[in-house]
DNA sequence: TTGACTAGTCACCGTATGGAGACTTATAAG
DNA sequence: CTTATAAGTCTCCATACGGTGACTAGTCAA
């Protein structure tokens, strides 16, 4: 029981920062607060104010230390688009399908990110605005890279490229976040890999059809 | 200033019930509580306990009085599927596209429903479970009706029907809820009708392609 | 050994919450 | 006119929140 930690400011700061993530993952973003975080860190809440200046700055520090969102490299992998010669014509559709899959897998492996997505639906403040700005930029980055490779040559009607990305991103976010607590959505099983495979398959088929539709 | 309402139990109950909706619409579901609702109703909060037994029952009464979700008739309109002779073959794709559009329009015209959708992302209790049960049933109802008309004749691969419905429903919910407070998502403008038209158009094209993809 | 510095503790404040009991007052029956 | 019932008001309570100031106690240099 002699949990007498040595007095160490930096270690205590890190304990607090880590506690933020732990509380979010355990109880969601909505119930994160100065009392709960301090208790989770095993530290007095007064230190939050002394070391960080306030709870908002602690959250800020947590955000700065954590990557909540994929980078373009995460999504495109080592096989950058130009590694695949742009021959087939439906390459972009295949890529979009793969991107959707990786997007969803990223979310399913990052519970804190799912909490943030859920939280952003009901709350809007400096922190959520900053986080959603990062995501929007990453998404636009990804789209720009895809357009640079496929924009002139692919048969997909580029008028639909943006809306389709939005549709897939929105559906992925919603279903992944919902799958945290709910089993089914519109008959789809969000808690089984099989349900997600069905979704991936349907998306792939739709995208291939979209390409061939190009007038 | 003599706002001396006559003493009327039923009227007061209704005032409270209506205040629930008003508070939700104004401040969101997360900040709904006994104090705020009573103040909005211009009534003492003790009456909530006397007339309803508790705040949960007041919410229950509000839920029973309000239709948060479309019915199959709302979505299919008077033109039931069998009113259109099943000639073209891509009728189902056209219907799905129309359904998506009506789904989104319903949401955009029902702010309280959007608040509930957002709220369900972070909270899960008896009330949210009851509400999402209703929606799931309505969605399955809709799908069953569509399958009954098109299941045997349409060229759409029925393996993909369920997942596609889930994808469209999820994207509609997410984008509509997000559009309450945020302007853009993946470059799509959620606050202008033009942005939504782009989305509808892209969805229509995708669905048509899906039909023609049937192997 | 002493004294300064600072990491960590503790008690407290103001506010808002959900909730209950005691009270006042309007109304309608006898 | 009297009186019981019920509508509506008021005060209070326990709890939890974010936040602050005073205090205790290790640590390290002189």
PDB file of C-alpha atoms in Angstrom, chain A residues 95-211:
ATOM      1  CA  UNK A  95      -8.836   2.452 -54.386  1.00  0.00           C
ATOM      2  CA  UNK A  96     -11.940   4.099 -53.000  1.00  0.00           C
ATOM      3  CA  UNK A  97     -13.212   0.761 -51.868  1.00  0.00           C
ATOM      4  CA  UNK A  98      -9.911   0.000 -50.161  1.00  0.00           C
ATOM      5  CA  UNK A  99      -9.833   3.441 -48.602  1.00  0.00           C
ATOM      6  CA  UNK A 100     -13.271   2.941 -47.149  1.00  0.00           C
ATOM      7  CA  UNK A 101     -12.175  -0.353 -45.666  1.00  0.00           C
ATOM      8  CA  UNK A 102      -9.038   1.127 -44.136  1.00  0.00           C
ATOM      9  CA  UNK A 103     -10.947   4.102 -42.856  1.00  0.00           C
ATOM     10  CA  UNK A 104     -13.342   1.813 -41.042  1.00  0.00           C
ATOM     11  CA  UNK A 105     -10.590  -0.420 -39.723  1.00  0.00           C
ATOM     12  CA  UNK A 106      -8.760   2.600 -38.387  1.00  0.00           C
ATOM     13  CA  UNK A 107     -11.843   3.719 -36.537  1.00  0.00           C
ATOM     14  CA  UNK A 108     -12.592   0.308 -35.127  1.00  0.00           C
ATOM     15  CA  UNK A 109      -9.065   0.166 -33.757  1.00  0.00           C
ATOM     16  CA  UNK A 110      -9.156   3.648 -32.237  1.00  0.00           C
ATOM     17  CA  UNK A 111     -11.885   3.767 -29.595  1.00  0.00           C
ATOM     18  CA  UNK A 112     -10.960   7.251 -28.433  1.00  0.00           C
ATOM     19  CA  UNK A 113     -11.417   8.564 -31.959  1.00  0.00           C
ATOM     20  CA  UNK A 114     -14.862   6.996 -32.010  1.00  0.00           C
ATOM     21  CA  UNK A 115     -15.667   8.728 -28.746  1.00  0.00           C
ATOM     22  CA  UNK A 116     -14.610  12.012 -30.250  1.00  0.00           C
ATOM     23  CA  UNK A 117     -16.737  11.472 -33.335  1.00  0.00           C
ATOM     24  CA  UNK A 118     -19.710  10.728 -31.125  1.00  0.00           C
ATOM     25  CA  UNK A 119     -18.981  13.669 -28.879  1.00  0.00           C
ATOM     26  CA  UNK A 120     -18.725  16.085 -31.803  1.00  0.00           C
ATOM     27  CA  UNK A 121     -22.321  15.273 -32.681  1.00  0.00           C
ATOM     28  CA  UNK A 122     -23.630  16.957 -29.545  1.00  0.00           C
ATOM     29  CA  UNK A 123     -20.945  19.396 -28.496  1.00  0.00           C
ATOM     30  CA  UNK A 124     -19.105  22.115 -30.331  1.00  0.00           C
ATOM     31  CA  UNK A 125     -16.258  24.043 -28.772  1.00  0.00           C
ATOM     32  CA  UNK A 126     -12.678  25.093 -29.431  1.00  0.00           C
ATOM     33  CA  UNK A 127     -11.406  21.565 -28.980  1.00  0.00           C
ATOM     34  CA  UNK A 128     -13.874  19.831 -31.278  1.00  0.00           C
ATOM     35  CA  UNK A 129     -13.373  22.556 -33.844  1.00  0.00           C
ATOM     36  CA  UNK A 130      -9.618  22.016 -33.749  1.00  0.00           C
ATOM     37  CA  UNK A 131      -9.996  18.263 -34.058  1.00  0.00           C
ATOM     38  CA  UNK A 132     -12.450  18.387 -36.910  1.00  0.00           C
ATOM     39  CA  UNK A 133     -10.225  20.859 -38.695  1.00  0.00           C
ATOM     40  CA  UNK A 134      -7.384  18.333 -38.655  1.00  0.00           C
ATOM     41  CA  UNK A 135      -9.638  15.646 -40.066  1.00  0.00           C
ATOM     42  CA  UNK A 136     -11.073  17.853 -42.743  1.00  0.00           C
ATOM     43  CA  UNK A 137      -7.561  18.789 -43.848  1.00  0.00           C
ATOM     44  CA  UNK A 138      -6.421  15.163 -43.924  1.00  0.00           C
ATOM     45  CA  UNK A 139      -9.468  14.190 -45.950  1.00  0.00           C
ATOM     46  CA  UNK A 140      -8.972  17.015 -48.408  1.00  0.00           C
ATOM     47  CA  UNK A 141      -5.314  16.023 -48.650  1.00  0.00           C
ATOM     48  CA  UNK A 142      -6.277  12.495 -49.500  1.00  0.00           C
ATOM     49  CA  UNK A 143      -8.760  13.652 -52.099  1.00  0.00           C
ATOM     50  CA  UNK A 144      -6.215  15.949 -53.654  1.00  0.00           C
ATOM     51  CA  UNK A 145      -3.691  13.160 -53.986  1.00  0.00           C
ATOM     52  CA  UNK A 146      -6.252  10.878 -55.539  1.00  0.00           C
ATOM     53  CA  UNK A 147      -7.365  13.545 -57.953  1.00  0.00           C
ATOM     54  CA  UNK A 148      -3.773  14.225 -58.958  1.00  0.00           C
ATOM     55  CA  UNK A 149      -3.278  10.593 -59.966  1.00  0.00           C
ATOM     56  CA  UNK A 150      -6.666   9.755 -61.418  1.00  0.00           C
ATOM     57  CA  UNK A 151      -8.247  13.072 -62.241  1.00  0.00           C
ATOM     58  CA  UNK A 152      -7.472  13.116 -65.919  1.00  0.00           C
ATOM     59  CA  UNK A 153      -7.427   9.487 -66.801  1.00  0.00           C
ATOM     60  CA  UNK A 154     -10.019   7.615 -64.792  1.00  0.00           C
ATOM     61  CA  UNK A 155     -13.448   6.988 -66.113  1.00  0.00           C
ATOM     62  CA  UNK A 156     -15.170   8.040 -62.888  1.00  0.00           C
ATOM     63  CA  UNK A 157     -17.160  11.181 -63.320  1.00  0.00           C
ATOM     64  CA  UNK A 158     -15.253  13.677 -61.232  1.00  0.00           C
ATOM     65  CA  UNK A 159     -18.406  15.604 -60.433  1.00  0.00           C
ATOM     66  CA  UNK A 160     -19.305  12.734 -58.131  1.00  0.00           C
ATOM     67  CA  UNK A 161     -15.915  12.214 -56.567  1.00  0.00           C
ATOM     68  CA  UNK A 162     -16.336  14.655 -53.675  1.00  0.00           C
ATOM     69  CA  UNK A 163     -19.877  13.675 -52.737  1.00  0.00           C
ATOM     70  CA  UNK A 164     -18.983   9.999 -52.881  1.00  0.00           C
ATOM     71  CA  UNK A 165     -16.062  10.545 -50.526  1.00  0.00           C
ATOM     72  CA  UNK A 166     -18.365  12.429 -48.177  1.00  0.00           C
ATOM     73  CA  UNK A 167     -20.962   9.674 -48.336  1.00  0.00           C
ATOM     74  CA  UNK A 168     -18.454   6.948 -47.553  1.00  0.00           C
ATOM     75  CA  UNK A 169     -16.740   8.925 -44.830  1.00  0.00           C
ATOM     76  CA  UNK A 170     -20.011   9.810 -43.175  1.00  0.00           C
ATOM     77  CA  UNK A 171     -21.324   6.258 -43.289  1.00  0.00           C
ATOM     78  CA  UNK A 172     -18.062   4.888 -41.940  1.00  0.00           C
ATOM     79  CA  UNK A 173     -17.978   7.336 -39.079  1.00  0.00           C
ATOM     80  CA  UNK A 174     -21.588   6.773 -38.151  1.00  0.00           C
ATOM     81  CA  UNK A 175     -21.596   3.006 -38.346  1.00  0.00           C
ATOM     82  CA  UNK A 176     -18.285   2.605 -36.540  1.00  0.00           C
ATOM     83  CA  UNK A 177     -19.347   4.946 -33.754  1.00  0.00           C
ATOM     84  CA  UNK A 178     -22.714   3.276 -33.482  1.00  0.00           C
ATOM     85  CA  UNK A 179     -21.133  -0.138 -33.435  1.00  0.00           C
ATOM     86  CA  UNK A 180     -19.563   0.688 -30.098  1.00  0.00           C
ATOM     87  CA  UNK A 181     -22.822   0.044 -28.273  1.00  0.00           C
ATOM     88  CA  UNK A 182     -25.434  -1.104 -30.749  1.00  0.00           C
ATOM     89  CA  UNK A 183     -25.553  -4.437 -32.482  1.00  0.00           C
ATOM     90  CA  UNK A 184     -27.618  -3.708 -35.571  1.00  0.00           C
ATOM     91  CA  UNK A 185     -28.328  -0.889 -37.957  1.00  0.00           C
ATOM     92  CA  UNK A 186     -30.816  -1.434 -40.757  1.00  0.00           C
ATOM     93  CA  UNK A 187     -30.320  -5.141 -40.325  1.00  0.00           C
ATOM     94  CA  UNK A 188     -26.542  -4.883 -40.634  1.00  0.00           C
ATOM     95  CA  UNK A 189     -24.560  -6.551 -37.865  1.00  0.00           C
ATOM     96  CA  UNK A 190     -22.072  -3.952 -36.651  1.00  0.00           C
ATOM     97  CA  UNK A 191     -20.481  -6.196 -34.055  1.00  0.00           C
ATOM     98  CA  UNK A 192     -19.350  -8.975 -36.354  1.00  0.00           C
ATOM     99  CA  UNK A 193     -16.584  -8.842 -38.927  1.00  0.00           C
ATOM    100  CA  UNK A 194     -18.968 -10.597 -41.248  1.00  0.00           C
ATOM    101  CA  UNK A 195     -21.371  -7.651 -41.188  1.00  0.00           C
ATOM    102  CA  UNK A 196     -18.575  -5.286 -42.093  1.00  0.00           C
ATOM    103  CA  UNK A 197     -17.409  -7.565 -44.885  1.00  0.00           C
ATOM    104  CA  UNK A 198     -20.891  -7.456 -46.361  1.00  0.00           C
ATOM    105  CA  UNK A 199     -20.730  -3.698 -46.250  1.00  0.00           C
ATOM    106  CA  UNK A 200     -17.294  -3.570 -47.879  1.00  0.00           C
ATOM    107  CA  UNK A 201     -18.458  -5.871 -50.598  1.00  0.00           C
ATOM    108  CA  UNK A 202     -21.535  -3.796 -51.328  1.00  0.00           C
ATOM    109  CA  UNK A 203     -19.480  -0.605 -51.429  1.00  0.00           C
ATOM    110  CA  UNK A 204     -17.006  -2.158 -53.820  1.00  0.00           C
ATOM    111  CA  UNK A 205     -19.781  -3.216 -56.139  1.00  0.00           C
ATOM    112  CA  UNK A 206     -21.378   0.216 -56.035  1.00  0.00           C
ATOM    113  CA  UNK A 207     -18.128   1.964 -56.812  1.00  0.00           C
ATOM    114  CA  UNK A 208     -17.345  -0.289 -59.730  1.00  0.00           C
ATOM    115  CA  UNK A 209     -20.796   0.454 -61.061  1.00  0.00           C
ATOM    116  CA  UNK A 210     -20.199   4.143 -60.602  1.00  0.00           C
ATOM    117  CA  UNK A 211     -17.148   4.007 -62.801  1.00  0.00           C
TER     118      UNK A 211
END
